[in-house]
């Protein structure tokens, strides 16, 4: 059906990147649809903006956890890809056993912390009173699905490291279909509202994660892995944490900055809160190619750096930027001409459409800047320079975007249009620093232990 492993260090750069990235694009589209279907179905089966705001707020809170997990497991992708490119198959077996034990333990801890602190988080982000109970209910229920999020991302990161981007796509497809059907059942048929959206999400996550785990257990690879024989290697987890923790911290803090911006939007009222949440769901789709090519770029670069093919890795970066910039430009033109049509995909509420469209008018300029930002970060991550990516992104997000958002809305007025202006300005700063780092050539020196 598809290759269980793939050498990404040979053949046409453009063809290799596109074929490897396509499953990422489709998988991330389904992942975005996975989260968006809650909002779409809630928006069309309930009245008013309160349920939309509840799901939007709850989903944004859960994104902090998801970003933390994805960032941490990306360290596994980099380490696995580097070992595979260098032909060290025995190292991959040690990596898999270590991450399996470590991340299962982590999932239990994170689930408990999320459930315990959920009320404080919902309060802290100034959730509108009309949406408070629904948002809290959504987060509490979704906390039980954190173990499935960990499980899926652990095995996805390993498969992508050895060049298999198709299996994660297939099992995300299964989870997405399950989520949509369950949403229609719980929300459309049983009228469970926000609670139904959360329950559907957790069940779908379980189906997705368990199915992928079974696939990894039954499929044959050039390396061997058995759950019962999993062993913990301290040196491996140290290296994974060294690579993954900066990404995890970075992604979590970026999502935290979005939470701060969400609190600013929430302070503008329930319509603005719903409009902001809806617009961000749309951005999950419009930024999807840039995000997907970036995800694909990391294991491609990791394998090439492991094989000592630095020039090929650099040319792959340029190719990724070129493809994603074109798509971003098309989306920018669309959202400048008719942003209302984009928001109506999620909600027919007049006030929500108006607020969401206002935000897109200013934010959409970021769509032609993030292809550079995402791909450059992914390139440096594949080289093992995750600390630089973390520092650069945190400065751009926490020290530029967030203060700018408060400054602009404070001077020119609290509107979503003014709030959206901060994003492209912050991205320009991040890209400028990244291009300087690329030019100086620091990326050529591997940051992976044992290289």
CSV table of C-alpha atoms in Angstrom, one decimal:
chain,number,residue,atom,x,y,z
A,1,UNK,CA,0.0,0.0,0.0
A,2,UNK,CA,2.9,2.4,0.9
A,3,UNK,CA,6.5,2.2,2.0
A,4,UNK,CA,6.9,1.6,5.7
A,5,UNK,CA,10.2,3.4,5.5
A,6,UNK,CA,11.8,5.8,3.0
A,7,UNK,CA,15.3,7.2,2.4
A,8,UNK,CA,14.9,10.9,1.9
A,9,UNK,CA,18.5,11.6,1.0
A,10,UNK,CA,18.3,10.6,-2.6
A,11,UNK,CA,16.5,11.5,-5.8
A,12,UNK,CA,14.9,14.8,-7.0
A,13,UNK,CA,14.7,17.3,-4.1
A,14,UNK,CA,11.4,18.7,-5.4
A,15,UNK,CA,9.7,15.3,-6.0
A,16,UNK,CA,11.0,13.8,-2.8
A,17,UNK,CA,9.7,16.8,-0.7
A,18,UNK,CA,6.3,17.0,-2.4
A,19,UNK,CA,5.6,13.3,-2.2
A,20,UNK,CA,6.7,13.2,1.4
A,21,UNK,CA,4.8,16.4,2.3
A,22,UNK,CA,1.5,15.4,0.6
A,23,UNK,CA,0.5,13.0,3.4
A,24,UNK,CA,1.4,15.8,5.9
A,25,UNK,CA,-0.9,18.2,4.1
A,26,UNK,CA,-3.8,15.8,4.0
A,27,UNK,CA,-3.2,14.6,7.6
A,28,UNK,CA,-3.1,18.2,8.9
A,29,UNK,CA,-6.1,19.1,6.8
A,30,UNK,CA,-7.9,16.3,8.6
A,31,UNK,CA,-6.4,17.3,11.9
A,32,UNK,CA,-7.7,20.9,11.4
A,33,UNK,CA,-11.1,19.5,10.3
A,34,UNK,CA,-10.9,17.2,13.3
A,35,UNK,CA,-11.0,20.3,15.5
A,36,UNK,CA,-13.1,22.5,13.3
A,37,UNK,CA,-16.0,20.1,12.9
A,38,UNK,CA,-16.8,20.7,16.6
A,39,UNK,CA,-17.1,24.4,15.9
A,40,UNK,CA,-18.9,24.0,12.6
A,41,UNK,CA,-21.5,21.6,13.9
A,42,UNK,CA,-22.0,23.6,17.1
A,43,UNK,CA,-22.4,26.7,15.0
A,44,UNK,CA,-25.1,25.2,12.8
A,45,UNK,CA,-27.0,23.1,15.4
A,46,UNK,CA,-27.2,25.6,18.3
A,47,UNK,CA,-28.4,29.2,18.6
A,48,UNK,CA,-26.4,32.2,19.6
A,49,UNK,CA,-22.7,32.8,20.0
A,50,UNK,CA,-22.3,31.4,23.5
A,51,UNK,CA,-21.8,27.7,22.4
A,52,UNK,CA,-19.4,28.7,19.7
A,53,UNK,CA,-17.4,30.8,22.2
A,54,UNK,CA,-17.4,27.9,24.7
A,55,UNK,CA,-15.9,25.4,22.1
A,56,UNK,CA,-13.5,28.0,20.7
A,57,UNK,CA,-12.2,28.8,24.2
A,58,UNK,CA,-12.0,25.2,25.3
A,59,UNK,CA,-10.3,24.1,22.1
A,60,UNK,CA,-7.7,27.0,22.4
A,61,UNK,CA,-6.9,25.8,25.9
A,62,UNK,CA,-6.5,22.2,24.8
A,63,UNK,CA,-4.1,23.5,22.0
A,64,UNK,CA,-1.6,24.4,24.7
A,65,UNK,CA,-1.4,20.7,25.7
A,66,UNK,CA,-1.4,19.5,22.1
A,67,UNK,CA,1.4,21.9,21.2
A,68,UNK,CA,3.4,20.8,24.2
A,69,UNK,CA,3.1,17.2,23.1
A,70,UNK,CA,3.9,17.8,19.5
A,71,UNK,CA,6.9,19.9,20.3
A,72,UNK,CA,8.3,17.3,22.7
A,73,UNK,CA,7.7,14.4,20.3
A,74,UNK,CA,9.3,16.3,17.4
A,75,UNK,CA,12.6,15.6,19.3
A,76,UNK,CA,11.9,12.0,18.6
A,77,UNK,CA,11.4,12.6,14.9
A,78,UNK,CA,14.7,14.5,14.7
A,79,UNK,CA,16.7,11.8,16.6
A,80,UNK,CA,15.0,8.9,14.7
A,81,UNK,CA,15.6,10.6,11.3
A,82,UNK,CA,19.2,11.3,12.1
A,83,UNK,CA,19.8,7.7,13.2
A,84,UNK,CA,18.0,6.4,10.1
A,85,UNK,CA,20.0,8.6,7.8
A,86,UNK,CA,23.2,7.5,9.4
A,87,UNK,CA,22.2,3.8,9.1
A,88,UNK,CA,22.0,3.2,12.9
A,89,UNK,CA,19.0,0.9,13.1
A,90,UNK,CA,19.8,-0.4,16.6
A,91,UNK,CA,19.7,3.1,17.9
A,92,UNK,CA,16.1,3.5,16.6
A,93,UNK,CA,15.0,0.5,18.7
A,94,UNK,CA,16.4,2.0,21.8
A,95,UNK,CA,14.7,5.4,21.0
A,96,UNK,CA,11.3,3.8,20.5
A,97,UNK,CA,11.4,1.8,23.8
A,98,UNK,CA,12.5,4.9,25.7
A,99,UNK,CA,9.9,7.3,24.3
A,100,UNK,CA,7.1,4.8,24.8
A,101,UNK,CA,7.7,4.4,28.5
A,102,UNK,CA,8.5,8.1,29.1
A,103,UNK,CA,5.5,9.6,27.2
A,104,UNK,CA,2.9,7.2,28.7
A,105,UNK,CA,4.1,8.3,32.1
A,106,UNK,CA,4.0,12.0,31.0
A,107,UNK,CA,0.4,11.6,29.7
A,108,UNK,CA,-0.9,10.5,33.1
A,109,UNK,CA,0.8,13.5,34.8
A,110,UNK,CA,-0.4,16.1,32.2
A,111,UNK,CA,-3.9,14.7,32.3
A,112,UNK,CA,-4.1,15.2,36.1
A,113,UNK,CA,-2.6,18.7,36.0
A,114,UNK,CA,-5.0,19.8,33.2
A,115,UNK,CA,-8.1,18.5,34.9
A,116,UNK,CA,-7.1,20.0,38.3
A,117,UNK,CA,-6.2,23.5,36.9
A,118,UNK,CA,-8.9,23.8,34.2
A,119,UNK,CA,-11.2,26.1,36.3
A,120,UNK,CA,-8.3,28.5,37.0
A,121,UNK,CA,-7.2,28.6,33.3
A,122,UNK,CA,-10.8,29.3,32.1
A,123,UNK,CA,-11.1,32.1,34.7
A,124,UNK,CA,-7.6,33.5,33.9
A,125,UNK,CA,-8.4,34.1,30.2
A,126,UNK,CA,-11.4,36.2,31.0
A,127,UNK,CA,-13.9,33.8,29.3
A,128,UNK,CA,-17.3,35.6,28.9
A,129,UNK,CA,-19.7,34.5,31.6
A,130,UNK,CA,-22.2,33.2,29.1
A,131,UNK,CA,-19.5,30.8,27.8
A,132,UNK,CA,-17.8,29.9,31.0
A,133,UNK,CA,-19.6,26.7,32.0
A,134,UNK,CA,-19.5,25.3,28.5
A,135,UNK,CA,-15.7,26.0,28.1
A,136,UNK,CA,-14.9,24.4,31.5
A,137,UNK,CA,-17.0,21.3,30.7
A,138,UNK,CA,-15.2,21.0,27.3
A,139,UNK,CA,-11.7,21.1,28.8
A,140,UNK,CA,-12.5,18.7,31.7
A,141,UNK,CA,-13.9,16.1,29.4
A,142,UNK,CA,-11.1,16.5,26.8
A,143,UNK,CA,-8.5,16.0,29.6
A,144,UNK,CA,-9.3,12.3,29.5
A,145,UNK,CA,-8.1,12.1,25.9
A,146,UNK,CA,-4.6,13.4,26.6
A,147,UNK,CA,-3.2,9.9,26.8
A,148,UNK,CA,-4.5,9.2,23.3
A,149,UNK,CA,-2.9,12.5,22.0
A,150,UNK,CA,0.5,11.4,23.5
A,151,UNK,CA,0.2,7.9,22.1
A,152,UNK,CA,-0.7,9.0,18.6
A,153,UNK,CA,2.1,11.6,18.4
A,154,UNK,CA,4.8,9.3,19.8
A,155,UNK,CA,4.2,6.7,17.1
A,156,UNK,CA,3.7,9.3,14.4
A,157,UNK,CA,7.0,11.0,15.3
A,158,UNK,CA,8.8,7.7,15.0
A,159,UNK,CA,7.2,6.8,11.6
A,160,UNK,CA,8.0,10.2,10.2
A,161,UNK,CA,11.6,9.9,11.3
A,162,UNK,CA,12.0,6.8,9.2
A,163,UNK,CA,10.3,8.4,6.2
A,164,UNK,CA,6.7,7.1,6.7
A,165,UNK,CA,4.3,10.0,6.4
A,166,UNK,CA,1.4,7.9,5.1
A,167,UNK,CA,0.5,5.9,8.1
A,168,UNK,CA,-0.2,8.9,10.4
A,169,UNK,CA,-2.3,10.4,7.6
A,170,UNK,CA,-4.4,7.2,7.3
A,171,UNK,CA,-5.1,7.0,11.0
A,172,UNK,CA,-5.9,10.7,11.3
A,173,UNK,CA,-8.4,10.1,8.5
A,174,UNK,CA,-10.0,7.4,10.6
A,175,UNK,CA,-10.2,9.6,13.7
A,176,UNK,CA,-11.6,12.5,11.7
A,177,UNK,CA,-14.4,10.5,10.1
A,178,UNK,CA,-15.2,9.1,13.6
A,179,UNK,CA,-15.2,12.6,15.1
A,180,UNK,CA,-17.6,14.0,12.5
A,181,UNK,CA,-20.0,11.1,12.8
A,182,UNK,CA,-19.9,11.3,16.6
A,183,UNK,CA,-20.4,15.1,16.6
A,184,UNK,CA,-23.5,14.7,14.4
A,185,UNK,CA,-24.8,12.0,16.7
A,186,UNK,CA,-24.1,13.7,20.1
A,187,UNK,CA,-24.9,17.3,19.0
A,188,UNK,CA,-27.3,16.9,16.1
A,189,UNK,CA,-29.3,13.9,17.3
A,190,UNK,CA,-29.0,13.9,21.1
A,191,UNK,CA,-28.6,17.7,21.5
A,192,UNK,CA,-25.7,17.4,24.0
A,193,UNK,CA,-24.2,20.7,22.8
A,194,UNK,CA,-20.7,21.5,24.0
A,195,UNK,CA,-20.6,18.3,26.1
A,196,UNK,CA,-21.3,16.2,23.0
A,197,UNK,CA,-18.5,17.9,21.1
A,198,UNK,CA,-16.0,17.1,23.8
A,199,UNK,CA,-17.1,13.5,24.2
A,200,UNK,CA,-16.9,13.0,20.4
A,201,UNK,CA,-13.4,14.4,20.4
A,202,UNK,CA,-12.1,12.0,23.1
A,203,UNK,CA,-13.7,8.9,21.6
A,204,UNK,CA,-12.3,9.8,18.1
A,205,UNK,CA,-8.8,10.4,19.6
A,206,UNK,CA,-8.9,7.0,21.2
A,207,UNK,CA,-9.9,5.3,18.0
A,208,UNK,CA,-7.1,7.1,16.1
A,209,UNK,CA,-4.3,6.4,18.6
A,210,UNK,CA,-5.1,2.8,19.3
A,211,UNK,CA,-5.4,2.0,15.6
A,212,UNK,CA,-1.9,3.5,14.9
A,213,UNK,CA,-0.4,1.6,17.9
A,214,UNK,CA,-1.8,-1.7,16.5
A,215,UNK,CA,-0.3,-0.8,13.1
A,216,UNK,CA,3.2,-0.2,14.6
A,217,UNK,CA,2.9,-3.5,16.5
A,218,UNK,CA,1.9,-5.6,13.6
A,219,UNK,CA,3.9,-4.0,10.7
A,220,UNK,CA,7.4,-5.1,9.8
A,221,UNK,CA,10.3,-2.6,9.8
A,222,UNK,CA,14.1,-2.8,9.4
A,223,UNK,CA,14.2,-2.5,13.2
A,224,UNK,CA,12.4,-4.5,15.8
A,225,UNK,CA,10.0,-3.2,18.5
A,226,UNK,CA,7.8,-5.0,20.9
A,227,UNK,CA,5.8,-3.2,23.6
A,228,UNK,CA,6.6,-5.8,26.3
A,229,UNK,CA,10.3,-5.5,25.6
A,230,UNK,CA,10.5,-1.7,25.8
A,231,UNK,CA,13.5,-0.5,27.8
A,232,UNK,CA,14.3,2.9,29.1
A,233,UNK,CA,17.7,4.4,28.1
A,234,UNK,CA,18.7,7.5,30.1
A,235,UNK,CA,21.0,8.8,27.4
A,236,UNK,CA,18.3,8.6,24.8
A,237,UNK,CA,15.7,10.4,26.8
A,238,UNK,CA,18.3,13.1,27.6
A,239,UNK,CA,18.9,13.7,23.9
A,240,UNK,CA,15.2,13.6,23.1
A,241,UNK,CA,14.5,16.1,25.8
A,242,UNK,CA,17.4,18.3,24.7
A,243,UNK,CA,16.0,18.4,21.2
A,244,UNK,CA,12.3,18.3,22.0
A,245,UNK,CA,12.0,20.4,25.2
A,246,UNK,CA,12.9,23.7,23.4
A,247,UNK,CA,10.3,23.0,20.8
A,248,UNK,CA,7.7,21.9,23.4
A,249,UNK,CA,8.3,25.0,25.5
A,250,UNK,CA,8.3,27.2,22.4
A,251,UNK,CA,5.0,25.8,21.1
A,252,UNK,CA,3.4,25.9,24.5
A,253,UNK,CA,4.4,29.5,25.0
A,254,UNK,CA,3.3,30.4,21.6
A,255,UNK,CA,-0.1,28.9,22.4
A,256,UNK,CA,0.0,30.6,25.7
A,257,UNK,CA,0.5,33.9,23.9
A,258,UNK,CA,-2.6,33.0,21.8
A,259,UNK,CA,-4.5,32.5,25.1
A,260,UNK,CA,-3.4,35.9,26.2
A,261,UNK,CA,-4.6,37.4,22.9
A,262,UNK,CA,-7.8,35.3,23.3
A,263,UNK,CA,-8.3,36.9,26.7
A,264,UNK,CA,-8.0,40.3,25.0
A,265,UNK,CA,-10.6,39.3,22.4
A,266,UNK,CA,-12.8,37.9,25.2
A,267,UNK,CA,-12.8,41.3,26.9
A,268,UNK,CA,-14.4,42.7,23.8
A,269,UNK,CA,-17.6,40.6,24.4
A,270,UNK,CA,-19.0,37.2,23.4
A,271,UNK,CA,-19.4,38.1,19.7
A,272,UNK,CA,-15.8,39.2,19.4
A,273,UNK,CA,-14.7,36.0,21.3
A,274,UNK,CA,-16.7,33.8,18.9
A,275,UNK,CA,-15.4,35.8,15.9
A,276,UNK,CA,-11.8,35.5,17.0
A,277,UNK,CA,-12.1,31.8,17.7
A,278,UNK,CA,-13.8,31.2,14.4
A,279,UNK,CA,-11.2,33.1,12.5
A,280,UNK,CA,-8.4,31.2,14.2
A,281,UNK,CA,-10.1,27.9,13.1
A,282,UNK,CA,-10.0,29.2,9.6
A,283,UNK,CA,-6.3,30.1,9.9
A,284,UNK,CA,-5.7,26.5,10.8
A,285,UNK,CA,-6.6,25.7,7.2
A,286,UNK,CA,-5.1,28.7,5.4
A,287,UNK,CA,-1.7,28.1,7.1
A,288,UNK,CA,-1.9,24.4,6.6
A,289,UNK,CA,0.4,24.1,3.6
A,290,UNK,CA,3.2,26.1,5.3
A,291,UNK,CA,2.8,24.1,8.5
A,292,UNK,CA,2.6,20.8,6.7
A,293,UNK,CA,5.7,21.4,4.5
A,294,UNK,CA,7.5,22.6,7.6
A,295,UNK,CA,6.6,19.3,9.4
A,296,UNK,CA,7.8,17.3,6.4
A,297,UNK,CA,11.0,19.4,6.2
A,298,UNK,CA,12.2,18.5,9.7
A,299,UNK,CA,12.6,14.7,9.1
A,300,UNK,CA,13.9,15.3,5.5
A,301,UNK,CA,16.6,17.7,6.8
A,302,UNK,CA,17.4,15.3,9.8
A,303,UNK,CA,18.0,12.4,7.4
A,304,UNK,CA,20.2,14.5,5.1
A,305,UNK,CA,22.2,16.0,8.0
A,306,UNK,CA,22.7,12.5,9.3
A,307,UNK,CA,23.9,11.4,5.9
A,308,UNK,CA,26.2,14.5,5.7
A,309,UNK,CA,24.3,16.0,2.8
A,310,UNK,CA,24.1,19.6,4.0
A,311,UNK,CA,23.7,21.3,0.6
A,312,UNK,CA,20.8,19.1,-0.3
A,313,UNK,CA,19.2,20.0,3.0
A,314,UNK,CA,19.5,23.7,2.3
A,315,UNK,CA,18.0,23.4,-1.2
A,316,UNK,CA,15.1,21.5,0.2
A,317,UNK,CA,14.4,24.5,2.5
A,318,UNK,CA,14.3,26.8,-0.5
A,319,UNK,CA,11.9,24.5,-2.3
A,320,UNK,CA,9.6,24.3,0.7
A,321,UNK,CA,9.4,28.1,1.0
A,322,UNK,CA,8.6,28.5,-2.6
A,323,UNK,CA,5.7,26.2,-2.7
A,324,UNK,CA,4.1,27.5,0.5
A,325,UNK,CA,4.5,31.1,-0.4
A,326,UNK,CA,2.3,30.8,-3.5
A,327,UNK,CA,-0.5,29.2,-1.5
A,328,UNK,CA,-0.3,31.9,1.2
A,329,UNK,CA,-0.5,34.6,-1.4
A,330,UNK,CA,-3.7,33.1,-2.9
A,331,UNK,CA,-5.3,33.0,0.6
A,332,UNK,CA,-4.3,36.5,1.3
A,333,UNK,CA,-6.0,37.8,-1.8
A,334,UNK,CA,-9.2,35.8,-0.9
A,335,UNK,CA,-9.4,37.2,2.6
A,336,UNK,CA,-8.7,40.7,1.5
A,337,UNK,CA,-11.5,40.6,-1.1
A,338,UNK,CA,-14.2,38.7,0.7
A,339,UNK,CA,-13.3,37.7,4.3
A,340,UNK,CA,-17.0,37.2,5.2
A,341,UNK,CA,-17.3,34.2,2.9
A,342,UNK,CA,-14.5,32.5,4.9
A,343,UNK,CA,-16.1,33.0,8.3
A,344,UNK,CA,-19.6,31.8,7.0
A,345,UNK,CA,-18.1,28.4,6.6
A,346,UNK,CA,-18.1,28.1,10.4
A,347,UNK,CA,-21.1,30.3,11.5
A,348,UNK,CA,-24.1,32.0,10.0
A,349,UNK,CA,-24.5,34.4,13.0
A,350,UNK,CA,-24.3,38.0,11.6
A,351,UNK,CA,-22.3,39.4,14.5
A,352,UNK,CA,-19.8,36.5,14.5
A,353,UNK,CA,-19.2,36.9,10.8
A,354,UNK,CA,-18.7,40.6,11.1
A,355,UNK,CA,-16.2,40.3,13.9
A,356,UNK,CA,-14.3,37.4,12.4
A,357,UNK,CA,-14.0,39.1,9.0
A,358,UNK,CA,-12.6,42.2,10.7
A,359,UNK,CA,-9.8,40.2,12.3
A,360,UNK,CA,-9.0,38.5,9.0
A,361,UNK,CA,-8.6,41.8,7.2
A,362,UNK,CA,-5.5,42.7,9.2
A,363,UNK,CA,-4.2,39.2,10.2
A,364,UNK,CA,-4.2,37.7,6.7
A,365,UNK,CA,-1.0,39.5,5.7
A,366,UNK,CA,0.8,37.0,8.0
A,367,UNK,CA,-0.1,34.3,5.4
A,368,UNK,CA,2.8,35.4,3.1
A,369,UNK,CA,5.3,35.7,6.0
A,370,UNK,CA,4.7,32.4,7.8
A,371,UNK,CA,6.0,30.3,4.9
A,372,UNK,CA,9.4,31.7,5.6
A,373,UNK,CA,9.0,31.5,9.4
A,374,UNK,CA,7.7,27.9,9.5
A,375,UNK,CA,10.1,26.5,7.0
A,376,UNK,CA,13.2,28.2,8.5
A,377,UNK,CA,12.3,26.9,12.0
A,378,UNK,CA,11.7,23.4,10.6
A,379,UNK,CA,15.1,23.5,8.9
A,380,UNK,CA,16.9,24.5,12.0
A,381,UNK,CA,15.0,21.9,14.0
A,382,UNK,CA,16.1,19.2,11.5
A,383,UNK,CA,19.7,20.3,12.0
A,384,UNK,CA,19.3,19.9,15.8
A,385,UNK,CA,19.3,23.7,16.5
A,386,UNK,CA,16.0,23.6,18.3
A,387,UNK,CA,17.2,26.1,21.0
A,388,UNK,CA,17.7,28.8,18.4
A,389,UNK,CA,14.2,28.2,17.0
A,390,UNK,CA,12.7,28.4,20.5
A,391,UNK,CA,14.5,31.7,21.5
A,392,UNK,CA,13.7,33.4,18.2
A,393,UNK,CA,10.0,32.4,18.3
A,394,UNK,CA,9.5,33.3,21.9
A,395,UNK,CA,11.0,36.7,21.4
A,396,UNK,CA,8.8,37.3,18.4
A,397,UNK,CA,5.7,36.1,20.1
A,398,UNK,CA,6.0,37.0,23.8
A,399,UNK,CA,8.1,40.2,23.5
A,400,UNK,CA,6.8,41.6,20.2
A,401,UNK,CA,3.4,40.2,19.2
A,402,UNK,CA,1.7,40.2,22.6
A,403,UNK,CA,2.9,43.7,23.7
A,404,UNK,CA,2.1,45.0,20.2
A,405,UNK,CA,-1.4,43.7,20.4
A,406,UNK,CA,-2.0,45.5,23.7
A,407,UNK,CA,-0.3,48.6,22.5
A,408,UNK,CA,-2.2,48.8,19.2
A,409,UNK,CA,-5.6,48.1,20.7
A,410,UNK,CA,-4.8,50.5,23.5
A,411,UNK,CA,-4.0,53.4,21.2
A,412,UNK,CA,-6.4,52.7,18.3
A,413,UNK,CA,-9.2,51.0,20.1
A,414,UNK,CA,-10.2,47.5,21.2
A,415,UNK,CA,-11.2,45.9,17.9
A,416,UNK,CA,-10.3,42.6,16.3
A,417,UNK,CA,-8.9,44.4,13.3
A,418,UNK,CA,-6.4,46.2,15.5
A,419,UNK,CA,-5.7,42.9,17.3
A,420,UNK,CA,-4.8,41.2,14.1
A,421,UNK,CA,-2.2,43.7,13.0
A,422,UNK,CA,0.3,42.4,15.6
A,423,UNK,CA,0.8,39.0,14.0
A,424,UNK,CA,2.4,40.0,10.6
A,425,UNK,CA,4.7,42.6,12.4
A,426,UNK,CA,5.9,40.0,14.8
A,427,UNK,CA,6.5,37.4,12.0
A,428,UNK,CA,8.6,39.9,10.1
A,429,UNK,CA,10.9,40.2,13.0
A,430,UNK,CA,11.3,36.4,13.5
A,431,UNK,CA,12.0,35.8,9.8
A,432,UNK,CA,14.7,38.6,9.7
A,433,UNK,CA,16.6,37.0,12.6
A,434,UNK,CA,16.2,33.5,11.1
A,435,UNK,CA,17.6,34.6,7.8
A,436,UNK,CA,20.6,36.2,9.5
A,437,UNK,CA,21.2,32.9,11.4
A,438,UNK,CA,21.0,31.0,8.1
A,439,UNK,CA,23.4,33.3,6.4
A,440,UNK,CA,26.0,33.0,9.1
A,441,UNK,CA,26.0,29.2,8.6
A,442,UNK,CA,25.7,28.1,12.3
A,443,UNK,CA,23.2,25.4,11.2
A,444,UNK,CA,26.0,23.4,9.5
A,445,UNK,CA,27.3,22.2,12.9
A,446,UNK,CA,25.1,19.4,14.1
A,447,UNK,CA,23.7,19.7,17.6
A,448,UNK,CA,22.8,16.0,17.9
A,449,UNK,CA,24.9,14.0,20.4
A,450,UNK,CA,27.0,11.3,19.0
A,451,UNK,CA,27.2,13.0,15.5
